[in-house]
Coordinates of C-alpha atoms and ligand atoms in Angstrom, one line a residue:
M1 CA 17.6 -3.6 21.5
G2 CA 15.1 -4.9 24.1
N3 CA 15.4 -8.6 23.5
P4 CA 18.7 -9.7 21.9
K5 CA 17.5 -13.3 21.3
A6 CA 14.0 -12.5 20.0
F7 CA 15.1 -13.1 16.4
L8 CA 15.9 -16.7 17.3
T9 CA 12.7 -17.5 19.1
I10 CA 10.0 -15.4 17.5
N11 CA 8.9 -16.1 13.9
R12 CA 8.1 -13.4 11.4
K13 CA 4.3 -12.9 11.5
E14 CA 2.5 -10.9 8.9
A15 CA -0.9 -9.5 9.4
G16 CA -2.0 -10.9 6.0
Y17 CA -4.8 -9.9 3.8
R18 CA -8.6 -10.3 4.2
P19 CA -9.9 -13.4 2.6
V20 CA -10.1 -13.2 -1.2
L21 CA -13.8 -13.9 -1.5
E22 CA -14.6 -11.1 1.0
R23 CA -12.2 -8.4 -0.3
I24 CA -13.0 -8.6 -4.0
E25 CA -16.6 -7.5 -3.1
D26 CA -15.4 -4.1 -2.0
F27 CA -12.6 -1.5 -2.3
G28 CA -11.6 -1.5 1.4
E29 CA -7.9 -1.9 2.3
V30 CA -6.9 -5.6 1.8
E31 CA -4.3 -5.6 4.5
Q32 CA -5.2 -6.6 8.1
T33 CA -3.6 -5.5 11.4
L34 CA -2.0 -7.5 14.2
N35 CA -2.9 -7.2 17.8
T36 CA -0.8 -5.0 20.0
E37 CA 1.1 -7.8 21.7
D38 CA 2.1 -9.5 18.4
R39 CA 3.1 -6.2 16.9
M40 CA 5.5 -5.4 19.8
L41 CA 6.9 -9.0 19.5
Q42 CA 7.5 -8.5 15.8
A43 CA 9.5 -5.3 16.6
S44 CA 11.6 -7.3 19.1
R45 CA 13.0 -9.4 16.3
C46 CA 15.1 -6.4 15.2
M47 CA 18.8 -7.3 15.8
D48 CA 20.0 -3.7 16.0
C49 CA 22.7 -4.6 13.6
G50 CA 26.1 -2.8 13.8
V51 CA 25.5 -1.8 10.2
P52 CA 21.8 -1.3 9.8
F53 CA 21.3 -2.1 6.2
C54 CA 17.6 -1.3 6.5
H55 CA 18.6 2.3 7.3
W56 CA 21.0 2.3 4.4
A57 CA 18.4 1.0 1.9
C58 CA 15.7 3.5 3.0
P59 CA 15.5 6.6 0.8
V60 CA 14.4 8.7 3.7
S61 CA 17.0 7.1 6.0
N62 CA 14.5 5.9 8.6
A63 CA 16.1 4.9 11.9
M64 CA 14.5 1.5 12.0
P65 CA 16.4 -0.1 14.9
E66 CA 15.6 2.8 17.1
W67 CA 11.9 2.8 16.5
Q68 CA 11.7 -1.0 16.6
D69 CA 13.2 -0.8 20.1
A70 CA 10.8 1.8 21.3
L71 CA 7.9 -0.2 19.8
Y72 CA 9.1 -3.4 21.5
R73 CA 9.2 -1.5 24.8
G74 CA 5.7 -0.2 24.3
K75 CA 6.8 3.4 24.0
W76 CA 4.6 4.1 21.1
Q77 CA 4.9 7.8 21.2
D78 CA 8.7 7.7 21.2
A79 CA 8.5 5.3 18.3
Y80 CA 6.3 7.8 16.4
E81 CA 8.6 10.7 17.2
I82 CA 11.7 8.9 15.9
L83 CA 9.8 7.7 12.8
S84 CA 8.4 11.1 12.0
R85 CA 11.8 12.8 12.2
T86 CA 12.8 11.2 8.9
N87 CA 9.4 10.5 7.2
N88 CA 6.7 13.1 6.8
F89 CA 4.1 10.5 5.9
P90 CA 4.6 7.1 7.5
E91 CA 0.9 6.4 7.0
F92 CA 1.5 6.3 3.2
T93 CA 4.7 4.4 3.2
G94 CA 3.5 2.1 5.9
R95 CA 0.8 1.0 3.5
V96 CA 2.3 1.1 0.0
C97 CA 6.1 1.1 0.3
P98 CA 7.7 -2.0 -1.3
A99 CA 9.8 -1.8 1.8
L100 CA 13.4 -1.6 0.5
C101 CA 14.4 -1.8 4.2
E102 CA 13.0 -5.3 4.6
K103 CA 14.8 -6.6 1.6
S104 CA 18.0 -5.3 3.1
C105 CA 17.3 -6.5 6.7
V106 CA 19.9 -9.0 7.8
L107 CA 17.2 -11.4 8.7
N108 CA 16.2 -11.4 5.0
L109 CA 19.3 -13.6 4.4
Q110 CA 16.9 -16.3 5.8
G111 CA 13.9 -14.8 4.1
V112 CA 12.3 -13.7 7.4
P113 CA 13.0 -9.9 7.7
V114 CA 11.5 -7.8 10.5
T115 CA 8.0 -6.6 9.5
I116 CA 9.3 -3.1 9.3
R117 CA 6.6 -1.7 7.0
E118 CA 3.7 -3.1 9.0
N119 CA 5.3 -1.9 12.2
E120 CA 5.6 1.6 10.7
A121 CA 1.9 1.6 9.8
A122 CA 1.0 0.4 13.3
I123 CA 3.0 3.1 14.9
V124 CA 1.5 6.0 12.9
E125 CA -2.0 4.7 13.2
R126 CA -1.7 4.4 17.0
A127 CA -0.3 8.0 17.0
F128 CA -3.4 9.3 15.2
L129 CA -5.7 7.2 17.4
E130 CA -4.1 8.4 20.6
G131 CA -4.1 12.0 19.4
Y132 CA -0.5 12.9 19.5
V133 CA -0.3 13.8 15.9
K134 CA -1.3 17.4 16.2
P135 CA -1.0 20.4 14.0
H136 CA 2.3 22.3 14.7
P137 CA 2.0 25.6 12.9
P138 CA 5.3 27.5 12.8
R139 CA 5.6 30.1 15.5
V140 CA 7.2 32.7 13.2
R141 CA 6.6 33.4 9.5
T142 CA 9.5 34.4 7.4
G143 CA 7.6 36.5 4.9
K144 CA 8.8 34.4 2.0
K145 CA 6.2 32.8 -0.3
V146 CA 6.7 29.5 -2.1
A147 CA 4.5 27.9 -4.7
V148 CA 4.5 24.2 -4.9
V149 CA 3.0 22.9 -8.2
G150 CA 1.6 19.4 -7.8
S151 CA 0.3 17.7 -4.6
G152 CA 1.6 14.2 -4.8
P153 CA 4.0 12.9 -2.1
A154 CA 6.9 15.0 -3.4
G155 CA 4.8 18.2 -3.3
L156 CA 3.3 17.4 0.0
A157 CA 6.7 16.7 1.6
A158 CA 8.2 19.9 0.2
A159 CA 5.2 21.9 1.4
D160 CA 5.4 20.4 4.8
M161 CA 9.1 21.0 5.3
L162 CA 8.9 24.6 3.9
N163 CA 6.0 25.4 6.1
R164 CA 7.8 24.1 9.2
K165 CA 10.6 26.6 8.4
G166 CA 8.0 29.4 8.5
H167 CA 7.7 30.1 4.7
S168 CA 4.1 30.6 3.4
V169 CA 3.3 27.7 1.1
T170 CA 0.6 27.5 -1.6
V171 CA 0.2 24.1 -3.3
F172 CA -1.4 24.3 -6.7
E173 CA -3.1 21.1 -8.0
K174 CA -4.8 20.6 -11.3
D175 CA -7.1 17.8 -10.0
E176 CA -10.1 18.4 -7.8
L177 CA -8.4 17.2 -4.6
P178 CA -4.8 17.1 -3.4
G179 CA -2.7 13.9 -3.2
G180 CA -1.4 13.2 -6.7
L181 CA -1.1 9.5 -7.4
L182 CA -1.9 8.8 -3.7
R183 CA -5.4 10.1 -4.4
L184 CA -6.0 9.3 -8.1
G185 CA -3.7 6.4 -8.9
I186 CA -3.1 4.0 -6.1
P187 CA -6.3 2.1 -5.6
D188 CA -8.3 2.4 -2.4
F189 CA -7.7 -1.3 -1.6
K190 CA -4.1 -0.4 -1.1
L191 CA -4.5 3.1 0.4
N192 CA -7.8 4.3 1.7
K193 CA -8.4 7.9 0.7
K194 CA -9.5 8.9 4.2
I195 CA -5.8 8.5 5.1
V196 CA -4.8 11.0 2.4
G197 CA -7.6 13.4 3.5
R198 CA -6.5 13.2 7.1
R199 CA -3.0 14.3 6.3
I200 CA -4.2 17.1 4.0
R201 CA -6.3 18.5 6.8
L202 CA -3.4 18.4 9.1
L203 CA -1.2 20.3 6.7
E204 CA -4.0 22.9 6.2
A205 CA -4.3 23.3 10.0
E206 CA -0.5 24.0 10.0
G207 CA -1.0 26.8 7.4
V208 CA -0.4 25.2 4.0
V209 CA -2.8 26.6 1.5
F210 CA -4.2 24.2 -1.2
Q211 CA -5.6 25.6 -4.5
N212 CA -7.2 22.7 -6.3
N213 CA -8.6 22.6 -9.9
I214 CA -5.8 24.9 -11.0
E215 CA -3.5 23.8 -13.8
V216 CA -0.4 26.0 -13.7
G217 CA 0.5 27.0 -17.2
K218 CA -3.1 27.1 -18.2
D219 CA -5.4 28.5 -15.5
I220 CA -2.6 30.6 -14.1
T221 CA 0.5 31.6 -15.9
T222 CA 4.0 30.8 -14.9
H223 CA 4.8 34.5 -15.3
D224 CA 2.3 35.3 -12.5
L225 CA 3.7 32.6 -10.2
L226 CA 7.3 33.8 -10.7
K227 CA 6.1 37.4 -10.0
N228 CA 4.1 36.5 -6.9
F229 CA 6.3 33.9 -5.2
H230 CA 9.9 33.9 -4.0
A231 CA 10.5 30.3 -5.2
L232 CA 8.7 27.6 -7.2
C233 CA 8.9 23.9 -6.6
L234 CA 7.8 21.7 -9.5
C235 CA 6.4 18.4 -8.3
I236 CA 4.3 17.6 -11.3
G237 CA 5.0 13.9 -11.5
A238 CA 5.8 11.8 -14.6
G239 CA 2.5 12.3 -16.3
T240 CA 3.3 11.0 -19.8
P241 CA 2.5 7.3 -20.0
R242 CA 4.4 5.0 -22.4
D243 CA 2.2 4.2 -25.4
L244 CA 2.1 1.2 -27.6
P245 CA 1.8 2.5 -31.1
V246 CA 1.2 -0.7 -33.0
E247 CA -1.5 -1.6 -35.6
G248 CA -5.0 -1.2 -34.1
R249 CA -4.1 1.2 -31.3
E250 CA -7.1 3.4 -32.3
L251 CA -9.6 0.7 -31.5
K252 CA -12.2 1.2 -28.8
G253 CA -11.4 -0.6 -25.6
I254 CA -7.7 0.3 -25.3
H255 CA -6.9 2.6 -22.4
F256 CA -4.0 3.8 -20.4
A257 CA -3.9 2.2 -16.9
L258 CA -4.5 5.5 -15.2
Q259 CA -7.6 6.2 -17.2
L260 CA -9.1 3.2 -15.4
L261 CA -7.5 3.8 -12.0
R262 CA -8.3 7.5 -11.8
Q263 CA -11.9 6.8 -12.8
Q264 CA -12.1 4.0 -10.3
N265 CA -10.8 6.1 -7.4
R266 CA -13.4 8.7 -8.3
L267 CA -16.2 6.1 -8.4
V268 CA -15.2 4.9 -5.0
R269 CA -15.4 8.5 -3.7
G270 CA -18.9 8.7 -5.1
T271 CA -18.3 10.9 -8.1
D272 CA -21.0 10.6 -10.6
I273 CA -19.4 9.6 -13.9
P274 CA -21.8 9.5 -16.9
S275 CA -22.2 6.0 -18.4
E276 CA -20.8 7.0 -21.8
E277 CA -17.6 8.2 -20.1
R278 CA -17.2 5.1 -17.9
I279 CA -14.9 2.2 -18.8
H280 CA -17.3 -0.7 -18.5
V281 CA -15.3 -3.6 -17.2
E282 CA -18.2 -5.8 -16.0
N283 CA -18.3 -9.2 -17.9
K284 CA -15.4 -8.1 -20.2
H285 CA -12.2 -10.1 -20.9
V286 CA -9.4 -7.8 -19.7
L287 CA -5.8 -7.9 -20.8
V288 CA -3.4 -5.8 -18.8
I289 CA -0.2 -5.1 -20.8
G290 CA 2.8 -4.6 -18.5
G291 CA 3.8 -6.8 -15.5
G292 CA 4.5 -4.1 -12.9
D293 CA 2.7 -2.6 -10.0
T294 CA 0.5 -0.3 -12.0
G295 CA -0.6 -3.3 -14.0
S296 CA -1.2 -5.2 -10.8
D297 CA -3.5 -2.4 -9.6
C298 CA -5.5 -2.7 -12.9
V299 CA -5.8 -6.4 -12.2
G300 CA -7.3 -5.7 -8.7
A301 CA -9.6 -3.0 -10.0
S302 CA -10.9 -5.2 -12.9
I303 CA -11.5 -8.1 -10.6
R304 CA -13.5 -5.9 -8.2
R305 CA -15.4 -4.6 -11.2
K306 CA -16.4 -8.2 -12.1
A307 CA -14.5 -8.7 -15.3
A308 CA -15.1 -12.0 -17.0
S309 CA -11.4 -12.8 -17.0
V310 CA -8.2 -10.9 -16.3
T311 CA -4.8 -11.7 -17.9
Q312 CA -1.6 -9.8 -17.3
I313 CA 1.3 -10.0 -19.8
E314 CA 4.9 -8.9 -19.5
I315 CA 7.5 -8.6 -22.2
L316 CA 10.4 -9.7 -20.0
P317 CA 10.8 -13.4 -19.0
M318 CA 9.5 -14.5 -15.6
P319 CA 12.0 -13.5 -12.9
P320 CA 13.3 -16.1 -10.5
E321 CA 10.9 -16.9 -7.6
H322 CA 13.1 -16.5 -4.5
Q323 CA 16.6 -15.4 -5.2
N324 CA 18.3 -13.6 -8.1
P325 CA 22.1 -13.9 -8.3
H326 CA 22.1 -10.6 -10.2
T327 CA 20.6 -8.7 -7.3
P328 CA 22.0 -10.4 -4.1
W329 CA 21.3 -9.2 -0.6
P330 CA 21.3 -6.4 0.5
L331 CA 20.2 -5.1 -2.9
Y332 CA 16.6 -4.9 -3.8
P333 CA 15.9 -8.3 -5.4
N334 CA 14.6 -8.6 -8.9
V335 CA 12.4 -11.6 -8.1
L336 CA 8.8 -12.6 -8.8
K337 CA 6.4 -10.3 -7.0
T338 CA 2.9 -11.6 -6.3
S339 CA 0.6 -8.9 -5.1
S340 CA -2.7 -9.2 -3.3
S341 CA -4.4 -8.5 -6.7
H342 CA -2.6 -11.4 -8.4
Q343 CA -3.9 -13.7 -5.7
E344 CA -7.5 -12.7 -6.5
G345 CA -7.6 -14.6 -9.8
C346 CA -5.6 -13.5 -12.7
T347 CA -3.6 -15.3 -15.3
R348 CA 0.0 -14.0 -15.5
R349 CA 2.2 -14.6 -18.5
W350 CA 5.7 -13.6 -19.4
A351 CA 8.0 -13.0 -22.4
L352 CA 5.1 -11.9 -24.6
A353 CA 5.6 -8.9 -26.9
T354 CA 2.5 -7.2 -28.3
Q355 CA 2.4 -7.2 -32.1
R356 CA -1.0 -5.7 -32.9
F357 CA -4.5 -5.1 -31.7
V358 CA -7.2 -6.9 -33.6
G359 CA -10.7 -5.5 -33.7
E360 CA -14.3 -6.0 -35.0
N361 CA -16.3 -3.0 -36.0
G362 CA -13.9 -0.6 -34.4
Q363 CA -13.9 -2.5 -31.0
L364 CA -11.0 -4.4 -29.6
A365 CA -11.5 -8.2 -29.9
G366 CA -8.0 -9.6 -29.3
V367 CA -4.3 -8.8 -29.0
E368 CA -1.7 -10.6 -31.1
V369 CA 1.4 -11.4 -29.1
V370 CA 4.6 -13.2 -29.9
D371 CA 6.6 -15.2 -27.5
T372 CA 10.0 -13.5 -27.3
Q373 CA 11.8 -16.8 -26.6
T374 CA 10.2 -19.1 -29.1
G375 CA 8.9 -16.7 -31.7
A376 CA 5.4 -18.3 -31.6
A377 CA 2.5 -15.9 -32.3
E378 CA -0.8 -16.1 -30.6
L379 CA -4.1 -14.2 -30.4
I380 CA -5.3 -13.4 -26.8
P381 CA -9.0 -12.6 -26.9
A382 CA -9.7 -9.3 -25.1
D383 CA -12.5 -6.7 -25.0
L384 CA -10.4 -4.3 -22.9
A385 CA -6.7 -3.7 -22.8
F386 CA -5.0 -1.5 -20.2
L387 CA -1.6 -0.2 -21.1
S388 CA 0.6 -0.3 -18.0
M389 CA 4.1 0.0 -19.4
G390 CA 5.3 2.8 -17.2
F391 CA 5.7 6.5 -17.7
V392 CA 8.3 8.2 -19.9
H393 CA 8.7 11.6 -18.3
P394 CA 6.7 14.6 -17.0
V395 CA 4.3 16.5 -19.3
H396 CA 6.4 19.1 -21.2
E397 CA 3.5 21.1 -22.7
G398 CA 2.2 23.9 -20.7
L399 CA 4.0 24.6 -17.4
A400 CA 7.4 23.1 -18.0
D401 CA 7.8 24.4 -21.6
Q402 CA 6.5 27.8 -20.6
L403 CA 9.1 28.1 -17.9
G404 CA 11.8 27.0 -20.3
V405 CA 13.4 24.5 -18.0
L406 CA 16.0 22.2 -19.5
Y407 CA 15.3 18.4 -19.7
D408 CA 17.7 15.6 -19.2
A409 CA 18.3 12.9 -21.8
R410 CA 15.2 11.0 -20.6
G411 CA 13.0 14.0 -20.8
N412 CA 12.8 14.6 -17.0
I413 CA 13.3 18.1 -15.7
A414 CA 17.0 18.5 -15.3
V415 CA 18.6 19.4 -12.1
T416 CA 21.7 21.6 -12.1
T417 CA 22.6 21.3 -8.4
D418 CA 20.6 20.8 -5.2
S419 CA 17.1 20.4 -6.8
R420 CA 17.5 23.5 -8.9
T421 CA 16.3 23.6 -12.4
S422 CA 18.0 25.6 -15.2
V423 CA 15.6 28.5 -14.4
D424 CA 16.3 30.8 -11.5
K425 CA 13.9 30.5 -8.5
V426 CA 12.6 27.2 -9.9
F427 CA 13.2 23.9 -8.2
V428 CA 12.0 20.4 -8.9
A429 CA 11.2 17.2 -6.9
G430 CA 9.7 13.8 -7.3
D431 CA 8.9 11.8 -10.4
A432 CA 9.2 14.9 -12.5
Q433 CA 12.9 14.9 -11.8
M434 CA 13.7 11.2 -11.3
G435 CA 11.2 9.5 -13.6
A436 CA 8.5 7.3 -12.3
A437 CA 9.7 6.0 -8.9
L438 CA 8.2 5.3 -5.5
V439 CA 6.2 7.2 -2.9
V440 CA 9.2 7.0 -0.5
R441 CA 11.6 8.4 -3.1
A442 CA 9.2 11.2 -3.9
I443 CA 9.0 12.1 -0.2
D444 CA 12.8 12.1 0.1
S445 CA 13.1 14.2 -3.1
G446 CA 10.5 16.7 -1.7
R447 CA 12.4 17.0 1.5
R448 CA 15.7 17.7 -0.3
A449 CA 14.1 20.3 -2.5
A450 CA 12.6 22.0 0.5
Q451 CA 16.0 22.2 2.1
A452 CA 17.5 23.6 -1.0
I453 CA 14.7 26.2 -1.3
H454 CA 15.1 27.2 2.3
I455 CA 18.9 27.8 1.8
Y456 CA 18.1 29.8 -1.4
L457 CA 15.6 31.9 0.4
Ligands
FAD501 C1 -1.1 3.1 -10.4 C2 0.1 3.4 -9.6 C3 0.3 2.7 -8.4 C4 1.5 3.0 -7.7 N1 1.7 2.3 -6.5 C5 2.7 2.6 -5.8 C6 2.9 1.9 -4.6 O1 2.2 1.0 -4.2 N2 4.0 2.2 -3.8 C7 4.9 3.2 -4.2 O2 5.8 3.4 -3.4 N3 4.7 3.8 -5.3 C8 3.7 3.6 -6.1 N4 3.5 4.3 -7.3 C9 4.5 5.3 -7.6 C10 4.2 6.6 -6.8 O3 2.8 6.8 -6.8 C11 4.8 7.8 -7.5 O4 6.2 7.5 -7.6 C12 4.7 9.1 -6.6 O5 3.3 9.4 -6.4 C13 5.3 10.3 -7.3 O6 5.1 11.4 -6.5 P1 5.1 12.9 -7.2 O7 4.7 13.8 -6.1 O8 6.4 13.1 -7.8 O9 4.1 12.9 -8.4 P2 2.5 12.5 -8.4 O10 2.0 11.7 -7.3 O11 2.3 12.0 -9.8 O12 1.8 14.0 -8.3 C14 1.9 15.0 -9.3 C15 0.8 15.9 -9.1 O13 1.1 17.1 -9.9 C16 -0.2 17.5 -10.5 N5 0.2 18.4 -11.6 C17 0.8 18.1 -12.8 N6 0.9 19.1 -13.6 C18 0.3 20.2 -12.9 C19 0.1 21.5 -13.3 N7 0.6 22.1 -14.4 N8 -0.5 22.3 -12.4 C20 -1.0 21.8 -11.2 N9 -0.8 20.5 -10.9 C21 -0.2 19.7 -11.7 C22 -0.8 16.2 -10.9 O14 -2.2 16.4 -11.1 C23 -0.5 15.4 -9.7 O15 -1.5 15.5 -8.7 C24 2.4 4.0 -8.1 C25 2.2 4.7 -9.3 C26 1.1 4.4 -10.0 C27 0.9 5.2 -11.3

């Protein structure tokens, strides 16, 4: 702890976002960066608490006080090394993590936690810039082969850890490029896809093999995988979105959130999508149903696509703005979250349940909602509705059903012990096991599965 009094004298300073009028014209990352001096000063605010609640709250158990101290002292490489011991991909979490650590930071009792997430991003970006993130292929190969199915953060973390142990890892991915929701879910304005590509190239240089455009269970049978690999790790995500089967659901203009977001990420990459397949958002009145992060991403995407208006509705009442007595510190607070997308010009409403979709000539024209507190019904005009009400469980058809894995009560792939499924040789990690969660939880889960597979092998 370099400066024991810094938390008294130095204020929390966030890098902030680019100006709204500038950022809504492009899909570049909205978050800015601090200069080196300010960044180091921010790290000095860490109090090196006797009980580091930040560390306790972090799913990958990042050693925050240690790398804040190294950062404050200008030992960037040391900071990176400490950080990368527990987190395979700080460049992802440093951008998109809701920073459970900051919510538990003791300074958050005053609402001014250490800027842990931004510090993390700064450390890893400096590490890439200065060239000390280098491929470290294993010196010895064990002769064991592992197939990882799915290349989201869980699959990538599992592949990375298994490869480091010397096992030969092949990652199968049904989409055209690896990354899972990092690539085809989270918008570019939160996570530039070059960052994803940079990590994939590093993993390839270390010996991980990626086979894209292969849907296991369809393009390649599970029988073949079980025959050709010593172990399988299922990291297929929670791919079944929650639907809203009310009157009018069949109308044109109603899409799942990921239909928009996947298409948008492809458009940003320059993929040619025929006009008839595109969701045309321009000059449309957009209603986002679901008040969470996925919904917020639809808001940001729609605003950049020049929607005439964007409204986001949520079935639950508006949470308290600052503190919630039901989730006191150091728990993750259930309070109002205002994302960069919300700041860009959207109407947010709460306690509204969707009753039916109303259309004209087969096309959505409005959504009838009812206020869950007063019972009042209302019609919200809308040309497009994006269903962003979460995900129920992984896709069962194909791979999972073919393997015959058991599911838990929520339909996720059940774990017997240590990431093992009910089928011999088959392990599971990430959203497919936990239900839709967070990037940092997926990384943690992938790391655990890799350790279990290593012991099994
Ligand atoms: C729009 C959106 C925004 C989000 N934003 C954030 C955020 O800001 N911060 C955060 O922490 N979390 C965020 N999340 C959650 C986070 O992205 C997920 O929790 C995380 O990606 C889960 O990782 P995963 O590896 O388990 O699965 P995924 O990332 O879903 O990856 C699963 C992969 O498996 C592939 N696959 C599935 N079946 C097969 C098959 N049969 N054969 C081959 N491949 C297959 C899929 O194509 C996919 O690439 C967001 C989620 C969404 C939907």
